mmCIF file with all atom_site columns, C-alpha atoms in Angstrom:
data_model
loop_
_atom_site.group_PDB
_atom_site.id
_atom_site.type_symbol
_atom_site.label_atom_id
_atom_site.label_alt_id
_atom_site.label_comp_id
_atom_site.label_asym_id
_atom_site.label_entity_id
_atom_site.label_seq_id
_atom_site.pdbx_PDB_ins_code
_atom_site.Cartn_x
_atom_site.Cartn_y
_atom_site.Cartn_z
_atom_site.occupancy
_atom_site.B_iso_or_equiv
_atom_site.pdbx_formal_charge
_atom_site.auth_seq_id
_atom_site.auth_comp_id
_atom_site.auth_asym_id
_atom_site.auth_atom_id
_atom_site.pdbx_PDB_model_num
ATOM 1  C CA . MET A 1 1  ? -0.099 0.025  -0.057 1.00 0.00 ? 155 MET A CA 1
ATOM 2  C CA . GLU A 1 2  ? 1.501  3.476  -0.870 1.00 0.00 ? 156 GLU A CA 1
ATOM 3  C CA . GLN A 1 3  ? 0.994  6.273  1.321  1.00 0.00 ? 157 GLN A CA 1
ATOM 4  C CA . ALA A 1 4  ? -0.328 9.546  -0.207 1.00 0.00 ? 158 ALA A CA 1
ATOM 5  C CA . ALA A 1 5  ? 1.884  12.630 0.213  1.00 0.00 ? 159 ALA A CA 1
ATOM 6  C CA . PHE A 1 6  ? 1.259  15.953 1.882  1.00 0.00 ? 160 PHE A CA 1
ATOM 7  C CA . ASN A 1 7  ? 1.399  19.289 0.007  1.00 0.00 ? 161 ASN A CA 1
ATOM 8  C CA . PHE A 1 8  ? 2.106  21.830 2.554  1.00 0.00 ? 162 PHE A CA 1
ATOM 9  C CA . LYS A 1 9  ? 2.592  24.424 -0.242 1.00 0.00 ? 163 LYS A CA 1
ATOM 10 C CA . ALA A 1 10 ? 1.851  28.232 1.134  1.00 0.00 ? 164 ALA A CA 1
ATOM 11 C CA . PRO A 1 11 ? -1.112 30.039 -0.699 1.00 0.00 ? 165 PRO A CA 1
ATOM 12 C CA . PRO A 1 12 ? -0.403 32.926 -3.022 1.00 0.00 ? 166 PRO A CA 1
ATOM 13 C CA . ALA A 1 13 ? 0.018  36.433 -0.754 1.00 0.00 ? 167 ALA A CA 1
ATOM 14 C CA . ASN A 1 14 ? -3.589 37.493 -2.512 1.00 0.00 ? 168 ASN A CA 1
ATOM 15 C CA . GLU A 1 15 ? -5.298 34.709 -1.261 1.00 0.00 ? 169 GLU A CA 1
ATOM 16 C CA . LEU A 1 16 ? -4.548 35.618 2.195  1.00 0.00 ? 170 LEU A CA 1
ATOM 17 C CA . PHE A 1 17 ? -3.818 39.340 2.251  1.00 0.00 ? 171 PHE A CA 1
ATOM 18 C CA . LYS A 1 18 ? -5.170 42.609 0.818  1.00 0.00 ? 172 LYS A CA 1
ATOM 19 C CA . PRO A 1 19 ? -2.587 43.626 -1.913 1.00 0.00 ? 173 PRO A CA 1
ATOM 20 C CA . GLY A 1 20 ? 0.079  46.414 -1.044 1.00 0.00 ? 174 GLY A CA 1
ATOM 21 C CA . SER A 1 21 ? -0.973 45.486 2.978  1.00 0.00 ? 175 SER A CA 1
ATOM 22 C CA . GLN A 1 22 ? 1.985  45.524 5.156  1.00 0.00 ? 176 GLN A CA 1
ATOM 23 C CA . LYS A 1 23 ? 0.872  41.841 5.775  1.00 0.00 ? 177 LYS A CA 1
ATOM 24 C CA . TYR A 1 24 ? 1.001  41.441 2.018  1.00 0.00 ? 178 TYR A CA 1
ATOM 25 C CA . LYS A 1 25 ? 4.542  42.880 1.820  1.00 0.00 ? 179 LYS A CA 1
ATOM 26 C CA . ILE A 1 26 ? 6.021  41.009 4.376  1.00 0.00 ? 180 ILE A CA 1
ATOM 27 C CA . TYR A 1 27 ? 4.297  37.549 3.099  1.00 0.00 ? 181 TYR A CA 1
ATOM 28 C CA . GLU A 1 28 ? 5.535  37.939 -0.018 1.00 0.00 ? 182 GLU A CA 1
ATOM 29 C CA . ARG A 1 29 ? 9.384  38.317 1.438  1.00 0.00 ? 183 ARG A CA 1
ATOM 30 C CA . LEU A 1 30 ? 8.506  35.437 3.542  1.00 0.00 ? 184 LEU A CA 1
ATOM 31 C CA . LEU A 1 31 ? 7.711  33.406 0.239  1.00 0.00 ? 185 LEU A CA 1
ATOM 32 C CA . ALA A 1 32 ? 10.565 34.557 -1.512 1.00 0.00 ? 186 ALA A CA 1
ATOM 33 C CA . ASP A 1 33 ? 13.213 33.787 0.974  1.00 0.00 ? 187 ASP A CA 1
ATOM 34 C CA . GLY A 1 34 ? 12.614 35.405 4.493  1.00 0.00 ? 188 GLY A CA 1
ATOM 35 C CA . ILE A 1 35 ? 12.686 38.855 5.994  1.00 0.00 ? 189 ILE A CA 1
ATOM 36 C CA . THR A 1 36 ? 14.566 40.208 9.050  1.00 0.00 ? 190 THR A CA 1
ATOM 37 C CA . ASN A 1 37 ? 12.820 42.166 11.888 1.00 0.00 ? 191 ASN A CA 1
ATOM 38 C CA . VAL A 1 38 ? 14.965 44.873 10.561 1.00 0.00 ? 192 VAL A CA 1
ATOM 39 C CA . GLU A 1 39 ? 13.265 44.840 7.355  1.00 0.00 ? 193 GLU A CA 1
ATOM 40 C CA . ILE A 1 40 ? 9.823  44.445 8.560  1.00 0.00 ? 194 ILE A CA 1
ATOM 41 C CA . ASN A 1 41 ? 10.691 47.797 10.639 1.00 0.00 ? 195 ASN A CA 1
ATOM 42 C CA . GLN A 1 42 ? 11.870 49.266 7.565  1.00 0.00 ? 196 GLN A CA 1
ATOM 43 C CA . LEU A 1 43 ? 8.112  48.464 5.877  1.00 0.00 ? 197 LEU A CA 1
ATOM 44 C CA . GLY A 1 44 ? 6.501  50.955 8.596  1.00 0.00 ? 198 GLY A CA 1
ATOM 45 C CA . ALA A 1 45 ? 5.330  47.954 10.769 1.00 0.00 ? 199 ALA A CA 1
ATOM 46 C CA . LEU A 1 46 ? 5.415  49.387 14.209 1.00 0.00 ? 200 LEU A CA 1
ATOM 47 C CA . SER A 1 47 ? 5.449  45.915 15.564 1.00 0.00 ? 201 SER A CA 1
ATOM 48 C CA . HIS A 1 48 ? 7.178  42.886 13.432 1.00 0.00 ? 202 HIS A CA 1
ATOM 49 C CA . THR A 1 49 ? 6.281  40.489 16.138 1.00 0.00 ? 203 THR A CA 1
ATOM 50 C CA . LYS A 1 50 ? 2.578  41.404 15.676 1.00 0.00 ? 204 LYS A CA 1
ATOM 51 C CA . ARG A 1 51 ? 2.448  41.322 12.116 1.00 0.00 ? 205 ARG A CA 1
ATOM 52 C CA . ILE A 1 52 ? 4.251  37.869 12.104 1.00 0.00 ? 206 ILE A CA 1
ATOM 53 C CA . SER A 1 53 ? 1.874  36.439 14.532 1.00 0.00 ? 207 SER A CA 1
ATOM 54 C CA . GLU A 1 54 ? -1.004 37.487 12.240 1.00 0.00 ? 208 GLU A CA 1
ATOM 55 C CA . ILE A 1 55 ? 0.545  36.002 9.429  1.00 0.00 ? 209 ILE A CA 1
ATOM 56 C CA . ARG A 1 56 ? 1.349  32.744 11.462 1.00 0.00 ? 210 ARG A CA 1
ATOM 57 C CA . ALA A 1 57 ? -2.361 32.563 12.546 1.00 0.00 ? 211 ALA A CA 1
ATOM 58 C CA . MET A 1 58 ? -3.204 32.713 8.552  1.00 0.00 ? 212 MET A CA 1
ATOM 59 C CA . LEU A 1 59 ? -1.255 29.886 7.662  1.00 0.00 ? 213 LEU A CA 1
ATOM 60 C CA . LYS A 1 60 ? -2.142 27.704 10.539 1.00 0.00 ? 214 LYS A CA 1
ATOM 61 C CA . PRO A 1 61 ? -4.706 26.066 8.602  1.00 0.00 ? 215 PRO A CA 1
ATOM 62 C CA . TYR A 1 62 ? -2.190 25.018 6.037  1.00 0.00 ? 216 TYR A CA 1
ATOM 63 C CA . LEU A 1 63 ? -0.148 23.416 8.682  1.00 0.00 ? 217 LEU A CA 1
ATOM 64 C CA . LEU A 1 64 ? 2.718  25.861 7.960  1.00 0.00 ? 218 LEU A CA 1
ATOM 65 C CA . ASP A 1 65 ? 4.414  28.096 10.780 1.00 0.00 ? 219 ASP A CA 1
ATOM 66 C CA . VAL A 1 66 ? 6.749  31.135 10.663 1.00 0.00 ? 220 VAL A CA 1
ATOM 67 C CA . VAL A 1 67 ? 10.078 30.690 12.294 1.00 0.00 ? 221 VAL A CA 1
ATOM 68 C CA . ALA A 1 68 ? 12.652 33.082 13.415 1.00 0.00 ? 222 ALA A CA 1
ATOM 69 C CA . GLU A 1 69 ? 16.365 32.317 13.353 1.00 0.00 ? 223 GLU A CA 1
ATOM 70 C CA . ARG A 1 70 ? 18.792 34.617 14.775 1.00 0.00 ? 224 ARG A CA 1
ATOM 71 C CA . LEU A 1 71 ? 21.398 35.952 12.428 1.00 0.00 ? 225 LEU A CA 1
ATOM 72 C CA . HIS A 1 72 ? 23.315 38.478 14.671 1.00 0.00 ? 226 HIS A CA 1
ATOM 73 C CA . GLY A 1 73 ? 22.699 40.183 17.831 1.00 0.00 ? 227 GLY A CA 1
ATOM 74 C CA . HIS A 1 74 ? 19.197 41.053 17.934 1.00 0.00 ? 228 HIS A CA 1
ATOM 75 C CA . VAL A 1 75 ? 18.595 40.356 14.225 1.00 0.00 ? 229 VAL A CA 1
ATOM 76 C CA . TYR A 1 76 ? 16.433 37.875 12.968 1.00 0.00 ? 230 TYR A CA 1
ATOM 77 C CA . ILE A 1 77 ? 15.216 36.081 9.824  1.00 0.00 ? 231 ILE A CA 1
ATOM 78 C CA . ASN A 1 78 ? 11.991 34.818 9.664  1.00 0.00 ? 232 ASN A CA 1
ATOM 79 C CA . LYS A 1 79 ? 10.907 31.971 7.264  1.00 0.00 ? 233 LYS A CA 1
ATOM 80 C CA . ILE A 1 80 ? 7.834  29.766 6.461  1.00 0.00 ? 234 ILE A CA 1
ATOM 81 C CA . LYS A 1 81 ? 8.417  26.066 7.679  1.00 0.00 ? 235 LYS A CA 1
#
């Protein structure tokens, strides 16, 4: 008996967020290669942790998560896993 493969592919940004919004821009970067907390702040987000939490909540039904890895000092890169 062959087991079915799971497909944990992240949905496109326009299916989850309003185009042009901060969450949309952050999510596009997450899909591409990841985004640092510094880059999120440069997009004008007052709270990068809140934006990541909101994106994480939208990805939960897809069995995906956003994880942060320390690059150096207080700089972290966020990626979809």
